[in-house]
Amino acid sequence: MSSTRTSTPPTAAGSGASASAAFRAGRQGRGTVETSTERADSILRALLGAVHQVISDHEVTYPEFQAAKNWLMEVGEGGEWPLFLDVFVEHAVEEVASRSQQGTKGTIEGPYHLPGSKRLPAHCELPRRADEKGTPLSFTGQVRDVDGTPLPGAEVDIWHADADGYYSGFAPHLPEGNLRGLVVTDDEGRFSIRTIQPAPYRIPTDGPTGRMIAAAGWHPWRPAHLHVMVRAEGHRQLTTQLYFEGGEWVDDDVARATKPELILRPVADGGGGLVQRYDFVLERD
Ligand code: MBD
Ligand code: FE
């Protein structure tokens, strides 16, 4: 599609391919799940039945069917399945998982988590470029059990886009590990992280996922967000995201992953930056 490539940001299919590689390398890519023949039969029958119903109801034509087949092949070849599935399907899986989860609300993980982020002390600054753009943000809080007990030594694994909306590890112009860290809570379960406020994220428009979005006349945006995974010994892992009140796309996330409990209202620190406190509550295993 795009014959003009800017030399600046990377965008595009590169991030899709990196997301596929990251998925295969991560634990999610390994191992199989035990699903009985009966359950596989029910799920697959229902899934294919839903597809057949859409075709029948909308009188889908042969040219449309062949175009869809071609598009599906391109999503695979471009490595965009993790991107596509996390944007358009993961929220439904997460909704099911969250029915049984106590404590802080979870939401989707998305395609851009990387394992093995740098371990940082409780009170720290995320790795950033010397000239990192963006409004300074001081993100502080405490990790506690559902009964209120503070959890020292808990891991707050945080990653977010930069002020241009790009993630390190998925955009070649960014240094490895930029704006990512695995922060370990102090003796009182507290943390304070200095970073910058991310920008909204745009689904790459030059890949098959972006072309599908454009074909349907939708917008490709997610609101600005911080991703967090919180882990503590003996507790169920929390995977969530935090958004900024009043931010663009907060009420119209293409990935349908916002929840009212996850909207931040940071306050000015008097020096041009923002301060936000947010506590995380974990359920016991
Ligand atoms: C993202 O940054 C993201 O968080 C999700 C869920 C999907 C695509 C890009
Ligand atoms: Fe994200």
Coordinates of N, CA and C in Angstrom, one line a residue, residues 63-241:
P63 N -16.6 -13.2 -4.3 CA -15.5 -12.3 -4.3 C -15.2 -11.8 -2.9
E64 N -16.2 -11.6 -2.1 CA -15.9 -11.2 -0.7 C -15.2 -12.3 0.1
F65 N -15.7 -13.5 -0.1 CA -15.1 -14.7 0.6 C -13.6 -14.8 0.2
Q66 N -13.3 -14.7 -1.1 CA -11.9 -14.8 -1.6 C -11.1 -13.6 -1.1
A67 N -11.6 -12.5 -1.0 CA -10.9 -11.3 -0.4 C -10.6 -11.5 1.0
A68 N -11.6 -12.1 1.8 CA -11.4 -12.4 3.2 C -10.2 -13.4 3.4
K69 N -10.2 -14.4 2.5 CA -9.2 -15.5 2.5 C -7.8 -14.8 2.3
N70 N -7.7 -14.0 1.3 CA -6.5 -13.3 1.1 C -6.0 -12.4 2.2
W71 N -7.0 -11.7 2.8 CA -6.7 -10.9 4.0 C -6.2 -11.7 5.2
L72 N -6.8 -12.8 5.4 CA -6.4 -13.7 6.5 C -5.0 -14.2 6.3
M73 N -4.6 -14.5 5.0 CA -3.3 -15.0 4.7 C -2.3 -13.8 5.0
E74 N -2.7 -12.6 4.7 CA -1.8 -11.5 4.9 C -1.6 -11.1 6.4
V75 N -2.6 -11.3 7.2 CA -2.4 -11.1 8.6 C -1.4 -12.0 9.1
G76 N -1.4 -13.3 8.7 CA -0.4 -14.3 9.1 C 1.0 -14.0 8.6
E77 N 1.1 -13.7 7.3 CA 2.4 -13.4 6.7 C 3.0 -12.1 7.3
G78 N 2.2 -11.1 7.7 CA 2.7 -9.9 8.3 C 2.9 -10.0 9.8
G79 N 2.6 -11.2 10.4 CA 2.8 -11.4 11.8 C 1.9 -10.6 12.6
E80 N 0.7 -10.2 12.1 CA -0.2 -9.4 12.8 C -1.3 -10.1 13.7
W81 N -1.2 -11.4 13.7 CA -2.2 -12.1 14.5 C -2.2 -11.7 16.0
P82 N -1.0 -11.6 16.7 CA -1.1 -11.1 18.1 C -1.7 -9.7 18.2
L83 N -1.4 -8.8 17.3 CA -2.0 -7.4 17.3 C -3.5 -7.5 17.0
F84 N -3.9 -8.2 16.0 CA -5.3 -8.3 15.7 C -6.1 -8.9 16.8
L85 N -5.7 -10.0 17.3 CA -6.4 -10.7 18.3 C -6.5 -10.0 19.7
D86 N -5.4 -9.3 20.0 CA -5.4 -8.5 21.3 C -6.2 -7.3 21.1
V87 N -6.3 -6.7 20.0 CA -7.1 -5.5 19.8 C -8.6 -5.9 19.7
F88 N -9.0 -6.9 19.0 CA -10.4 -7.2 18.7 C -11.0 -8.4 19.5
V89 N -10.2 -9.2 20.1 CA -10.8 -10.4 20.8 C -10.4 -10.5 22.2
E90 N -9.2 -10.0 22.6 CA -8.8 -10.3 24.0 C -9.7 -9.8 25.0
H91 N -10.4 -8.6 24.8 CA -11.2 -8.0 25.8 C -12.3 -9.0 26.2
A92 N -12.8 -9.8 25.3 CA -13.9 -10.8 25.7 C -13.3 -11.9 26.6
V93 N -12.1 -12.4 26.3 CA -11.5 -13.4 27.1 C -11.2 -12.8 28.5
E94 N -10.7 -11.6 28.5 CA -10.4 -11.0 29.8 C -11.7 -10.8 30.6
E95 N -12.8 -10.4 30.0 CA -14.0 -10.2 30.7 C -14.4 -11.5 31.4
V96 N -14.2 -12.7 30.8 CA -14.5 -14.0 31.4 C -13.6 -14.2 32.6
A97 N -12.3 -14.0 32.3 CA -11.3 -14.2 33.4 C -11.6 -13.3 34.6
S98 N -12.0 -12.1 34.4 CA -12.1 -11.1 35.5 C -13.4 -11.4 36.3
R99 N -14.3 -12.2 35.8 CA -15.5 -12.6 36.6 C -15.1 -13.2 37.9
S100 N -14.0 -13.9 38.0 CA -13.6 -14.5 39.2 C -12.5 -13.8 39.9
Q101 N -12.1 -12.6 39.5 CA -10.9 -12.0 40.1 C -11.4 -10.9 41.1
Q102 N -10.9 -11.0 42.3 CA -11.1 -10.0 43.4 C -10.0 -8.9 43.3
G103 N -10.2 -7.8 43.9 CA -9.1 -6.8 44.0 C -9.2 -5.9 42.8
T104 N -8.0 -5.3 42.5 CA -8.0 -4.3 41.4 C -8.5 -4.9 40.1
K105 N -9.2 -4.1 39.3 CA -9.7 -4.6 38.0 C -8.6 -4.8 37.1
G106 N -8.7 -5.9 36.3 CA -7.7 -6.2 35.3 C -8.3 -5.7 34.0
T107 N -7.4 -5.7 33.0 CA -7.8 -5.6 31.6 C -6.8 -6.3 30.7
I108 N -6.9 -6.1 29.4 CA -6.1 -6.9 28.5 C -4.6 -6.6 28.6
E109 N -3.8 -7.6 28.2 CA -2.3 -7.4 28.2 C -1.8 -6.7 26.9
G110 N -2.4 -7.1 25.8 CA -2.0 -6.5 24.5 C -0.7 -7.2 24.1
P111 N -0.2 -6.8 22.9 CA 0.9 -7.5 22.3 C 2.3 -7.0 22.6
Y112 N 2.5 -6.0 23.5 CA 3.8 -5.4 23.6 C 4.5 -5.6 25.0
H113 N 4.0 -6.5 25.8 CA 4.8 -6.8 27.0 C 6.0 -7.6 26.6
L114 N 7.2 -7.3 27.3 CA 8.4 -8.1 27.1 C 8.8 -8.6 28.4
P115 N 9.2 -9.9 28.5 CA 9.7 -10.5 29.7 C 11.1 -9.9 30.0
G116 N 11.5 -10.0 31.2 CA 12.9 -9.7 31.6 C 13.2 -8.2 31.6
S117 N 12.3 -7.4 31.9 CA 12.6 -6.0 32.1 C 13.6 -5.8 33.2
K118 N 14.3 -4.7 33.2 CA 15.3 -4.4 34.2 C 14.6 -4.3 35.6
R119 N 15.2 -5.0 36.6 CA 14.7 -4.9 38.0 C 15.1 -3.6 38.6
L120 N 14.2 -2.8 39.1 CA 14.5 -1.5 39.7 C 14.0 -1.4 41.1
P121 N 14.7 -0.6 41.9 CA 14.2 -0.4 43.3 C 12.9 0.3 43.4
A122 N 12.2 0.2 44.5 CA 10.9 0.7 44.7 C 10.7 2.2 44.3
H123 N 11.7 3.0 44.5 CA 11.7 4.4 44.2 C 12.7 4.7 43.1
C124 N 12.2 4.9 41.9 CA 13.1 4.8 40.7 C 12.5 5.6 39.6
E125 N 13.4 5.7 38.5 CA 13.0 6.3 37.3 C 13.1 5.2 36.2
L126 N 12.1 5.1 35.3 CA 12.1 4.2 34.3 C 13.2 4.5 33.3
P127 N 13.9 3.5 32.7 CA 14.9 3.8 31.7 C 14.4 4.7 30.6
R128 N 15.1 5.8 30.3 CA 14.6 6.7 29.3 C 15.7 7.3 28.6
R129 N 15.5 7.9 27.4 CA 16.5 8.6 26.6 C 16.8 9.9 27.3
A130 N 18.0 10.4 27.1 CA 18.5 11.7 27.7 C 17.5 12.8 27.3
D131 N 17.0 12.7 26.1 CA 16.1 13.8 25.6 C 14.6 13.3 25.5
E132 N 14.3 12.4 26.4 CA 12.9 11.8 26.3 C 11.9 12.9 26.4
K133 N 11.0 13.0 25.4 CA 9.9 14.0 25.4 C 8.8 13.5 26.3
G134 N 7.9 14.5 26.7 CA 6.7 14.1 27.4 C 6.6 14.8 28.8
T135 N 5.4 14.9 29.2 CA 5.1 15.5 30.6 C 5.6 14.5 31.6
P136 N 6.5 15.0 32.5 CA 6.9 14.1 33.6 C 5.7 13.6 34.5
L137 N 5.8 12.4 34.8 CA 4.7 11.7 35.6 C 5.3 11.0 36.7
S138 N 4.9 11.3 38.0 CA 5.3 10.5 39.1 C 4.2 9.6 39.5
F139 N 4.4 8.3 39.4 CA 3.4 7.3 39.6 C 3.7 6.6 40.9
T140 N 2.9 6.7 41.9 CA 3.3 6.1 43.2 C 2.1 5.3 43.7
G141 N 2.4 4.4 44.7 CA 1.3 3.6 45.2 C 1.8 2.5 46.2
Q142 N 0.8 1.7 46.5 CA 1.1 0.6 47.4 C 0.5 -0.7 46.9
V143 N 1.1 -1.8 47.0 CA 0.5 -3.1 46.7 C 0.1 -3.8 47.9
R144 N -1.2 -4.2 48.0 CA -1.7 -4.8 49.2 C -2.5 -6.1 48.8
D145 N -2.7 -6.9 49.8 CA -3.6 -8.1 49.8 C -5.0 -7.6 49.9
V146 N -6.0 -8.4 49.5 CA -7.4 -8.0 49.6 C -7.8 -7.7 51.0
D147 N -7.1 -8.2 52.0 CA -7.4 -7.9 53.4 C -6.7 -6.7 53.9
G148 N -5.9 -6.0 53.1 CA -5.3 -4.8 53.4 C -3.8 -4.9 53.8
T149 N -3.3 -6.1 53.9 CA -1.9 -6.3 54.2 C -1.0 -5.8 53.1
P150 N 0.0 -4.9 53.4 CA 0.9 -4.5 52.4 C 1.8 -5.7 51.9
L151 N 2.2 -5.6 50.7 CA 3.0 -6.7 50.1 C 4.4 -6.2 49.7
P152 N 5.4 -6.3 50.6 CA 6.8 -5.9 50.3 C 7.3 -6.9 49.3
G153 N 8.2 -6.5 48.4 CA 8.9 -7.4 47.5 C 8.0 -7.8 46.3
A154 N 6.8 -7.2 46.2 CA 5.9 -7.4 45.0 C 6.6 -6.8 43.8
E155 N 6.3 -7.4 42.6 CA 6.8 -6.9 41.4 C 5.8 -6.1 40.6
V156 N 6.1 -4.8 40.3 CA 5.3 -4.0 39.5 C 6.0 -3.9 38.1
D157 N 5.5 -4.7 37.2 CA 6.1 -4.8 35.9 C 5.4 -3.8 35.0
I158 N 6.1 -2.7 34.6 CA 5.4 -1.6 34.0 C 6.0 -1.3 32.6
W159 N 5.2 -1.1 31.6 CA 5.7 -0.7 30.3 C 4.6 0.2 29.6
H160 N 5.1 1.2 28.8 CA 4.2 2.1 28.2 C 4.9 2.7 26.9
A161 N 4.0 3.3 26.1 CA 4.5 4.0 24.9 C 5.2 5.3 25.3
D162 N 5.9 5.8 24.3 CA 6.6 7.1 24.6 C 5.6 8.3 24.2
A163 N 6.1 9.5 24.1 CA 5.2 10.6 23.9 C 4.8 10.7 22.4
D164 N 5.4 9.8 21.6 CA 4.9 9.7 20.2 C 4.1 8.5 19.9
G165 N 3.8 7.7 21.0 CA 3.0 6.5 20.9 C 3.7 5.2 20.4
Y166 N 5.0 5.2 20.6 CA 5.8 4.0 20.2 C 6.3 3.2 21.4
Y167 N 6.4 1.9 21.3 CA 6.9 1.0 22.3 C 8.3 0.6 22.0
S168 N 9.2 0.6 23.0 CA 10.5 0.1 22.8 C 10.4 -1.4 22.6
G169 N 11.2 -2.0 21.7 CA 11.2 -3.4 21.4 C 10.3 -3.7 20.1
F170 N 9.5 -2.7 19.8 CA 8.6 -2.8 18.6 C 8.7 -1.6 17.7
A171 N 9.8 -0.8 17.9 CA 10.0 0.3 17.0 C 11.6 0.5 17.0
P172 N 12.2 0.3 15.9 CA 13.7 0.2 15.8 C 14.4 1.4 16.3
H173 N 13.8 2.6 16.3 CA 14.5 3.8 16.6 C 14.6 4.0 18.2
L174 N 13.9 3.1 18.9 CA 14.0 3.3 20.4 C 15.0 2.3 21.0
P175 N 15.7 2.8 22.1 CA 16.6 1.9 22.7 C 15.9 0.8 23.5
E176 N 16.6 -0.4 23.5 CA 16.0 -1.5 24.2 C 15.7 -1.2 25.7
G177 N 14.5 -1.6 26.1 CA 14.1 -1.4 27.5 C 13.6 0.0 27.8
N178 N 13.5 0.9 26.8 CA 13.1 2.2 27.1 C 11.6 2.2 27.7
L179 N 11.4 3.0 28.8 CA 10.1 3.1 29.4 C 9.5 1.7 29.8
R180 N 10.4 0.9 30.3 CA 10.0 -0.4 30.8 C 10.8 -0.7 32.1
G181 N 10.1 -1.3 33.0 CA 10.8 -1.7 34.3 C 10.1 -2.6 35.1
L182 N 10.8 -3.4 35.9 CA 10.2 -4.3 36.9 C 10.6 -3.8 38.3
V183 N 9.6 -3.1 38.8 CA 9.9 -2.3 40.1 C 9.4 -3.2 41.3
V184 N 10.4 -3.3 42.2 CA 10.1 -4.1 43.4 C 9.7 -3.3 44.6
T185 N 8.5 -3.6 45.2 CA 8.0 -2.7 46.3 C 8.9 -2.8 47.5
D186 N 8.8 -1.7 48.3 CA 9.7 -1.6 49.5 C 9.1 -2.3 50.7
D187 N 9.6 -2.1 51.9 CA 9.2 -2.9 53.1 C 7.7 -2.6 53.4
E188 N 7.2 -1.5 52.9 CA 5.7 -1.2 53.2 C 4.9 -1.5 52.0
G189 N 5.5 -2.2 51.0 CA 4.7 -2.5 49.8 C 4.6 -1.3 48.8
R190 N 5.3 -0.3 49.1 CA 5.2 0.9 48.3 C 6.1 1.0 47.1
F191 N 5.7 1.9 46.2 CA 6.6 2.2 45.0 C 6.4 3.6 44.6
S192 N 7.4 4.2 44.0 CA 7.2 5.5 43.3 C 8.1 5.5 42.1
I193 N 7.4 5.7 40.9 CA 8.1 5.6 39.7 C 8.0 6.9 38.9
R194 N 9.2 7.4 38.5 CA 9.2 8.6 37.7 C 9.3 8.2 36.2
T195 N 8.4 8.7 35.4 CA 8.3 8.4 34.0 C 7.8 9.6 33.3
I196 N 7.3 9.4 32.1 CA 6.6 10.5 31.3 C 5.2 10.0 30.9
Q197 N 4.4 10.9 30.6 CA 3.0 10.5 30.2 C 3.1 10.0 28.7
P198 N 2.5 8.8 28.5 CA 2.5 8.3 27.1 C 1.5 9.0 26.3
A199 N 1.6 8.9 24.9 CA 0.6 9.4 24.0 C -0.3 8.3 23.6
P200 N -1.5 8.6 23.1 CA -2.4 7.6 22.5 C -1.6 6.7 21.5
Y201 N -2.1 5.5 21.4 CA -1.5 4.5 20.5 C -2.3 4.3 19.2
R202 N -1.7 4.4 18.1 CA -2.4 4.1 16.8 C -2.0 2.8 16.2
I203 N -3.0 1.9 15.9 CA -2.8 0.7 15.3 C -2.1 1.0 13.9
P204 N -1.0 0.3 13.6 CA -0.3 0.6 12.3 C -1.3 0.6 11.2
T205 N -1.4 1.7 10.4 CA -2.4 1.8 9.3 C -2.0 1.1 8.0
D206 N -0.7 0.8 7.9 CA -0.2 0.2 6.7 C -0.1 -1.3 6.6
G207 N -0.6 -2.0 7.7 CA -0.7 -3.4 7.6 C -2.1 -3.9 7.4
P208 N -2.3 -5.2 7.4 CA -3.7 -5.8 7.1 C -4.7 -5.4 8.2
T209 N -4.3 -5.3 9.4 CA -5.2 -4.9 10.5 C -5.7 -3.5 10.2
G210 N -4.7 -2.6 9.9 CA -5.1 -1.2 9.7 C -5.9 -1.1 8.4
R211 N -5.7 -1.9 7.4 CA -6.5 -1.8 6.2 C -7.9 -2.3 6.5
M212 N -8.1 -3.3 7.3 CA -9.4 -3.7 7.7 C -10.2 -2.6 8.4
I213 N -9.5 -1.9 9.4 CA -10.1 -0.9 10.1 C -10.5 0.3 9.2
A214 N -9.7 0.6 8.2 CA -10.0 1.7 7.3 C -11.2 1.2 6.4
A215 N -11.1 0.0 6.0 CA -12.2 -0.5 5.1 C -13.6 -0.4 5.7
A216 N -13.6 -0.6 7.1 CA -14.9 -0.5 7.8 C -15.2 0.9 8.3
G217 N -14.3 1.9 8.0 CA -14.5 3.2 8.4 C -14.4 3.5 9.9
W218 N -13.6 2.6 10.6 CA -13.4 2.8 12.0 C -12.1 3.6 12.2
H219 N -11.9 4.0 13.5 CA -10.6 4.7 13.8 C -9.7 3.7 14.4
P220 N -8.4 3.9 14.3 CA -7.3 3.0 14.8 C -6.7 3.3 16.1
W221 N -7.4 4.1 17.0 CA -6.7 4.6 18.2 C -7.1 3.9 19.5
R222 N -6.1 3.8 20.3 CA -6.3 3.4 21.8 C -5.9 4.7 22.6
P223 N -6.6 4.9 23.7 CA -6.3 6.1 24.5 C -4.9 5.8 25.1
A224 N -4.2 6.9 25.5 CA -2.9 6.8 26.2 C -3.1 5.9 27.4
H225 N -2.1 5.0 27.7 CA -2.3 4.1 28.8 C -0.9 3.6 29.3
L226 N -0.9 3.3 30.6 CA 0.2 2.6 31.3 C -0.2 1.1 31.4
H227 N 0.7 0.2 31.0 CA 0.5 -1.2 31.2 C 1.2 -1.6 32.5
V228 N 0.5 -2.4 33.3 CA 1.1 -2.9 34.5 C 0.7 -4.4 34.7
M229 N 1.7 -5.2 35.1 CA 1.5 -6.5 35.7 C 2.0 -6.5 37.1
V230 N 1.2 -6.9 38.1 CA 1.6 -6.9 39.4 C 1.6 -8.4 39.9
R231 N 2.8 -8.8 40.5 CA 3.0 -10.2 41.0 C 3.5 -10.1 42.4
A232 N 2.9 -11.0 43.2 CA 3.5 -11.2 44.6 C 3.3 -12.7 44.9
E233 N 4.3 -13.2 45.6 CA 4.3 -14.6 46.1 C 2.9 -14.9 46.7
G234 N 2.3 -16.1 46.3 CA 1.1 -16.5 46.9 C -0.2 -15.8 46.5
H235 N 0.0 -14.9 45.5 CA -1.1 -14.1 45.0 C -1.3 -14.3 43.5
R236 N -2.6 -14.1 43.1 CA -2.9 -14.2 41.7 C -2.4 -12.9 40.9
Q237 N -1.7 -13.2 39.8 CA -1.1 -12.1 39.1 C -2.3 -11.2 38.5
L238 N -2.0 -9.9 38.6 CA -2.9 -8.9 38.0 C -2.3 -8.3 36.8
T239 N -3.1 -8.3 35.7 CA -2.6 -7.6 34.5 C -3.6 -6.5 34.2
T240 N -3.2 -5.3 34.1 CA -4.1 -4.2 33.9 C -3.5 -3.0 33.1
Q241 N -4.3 -2.0 32.9 CA -3.8 -0.8 32.2 C -4.5 0.4 32.9

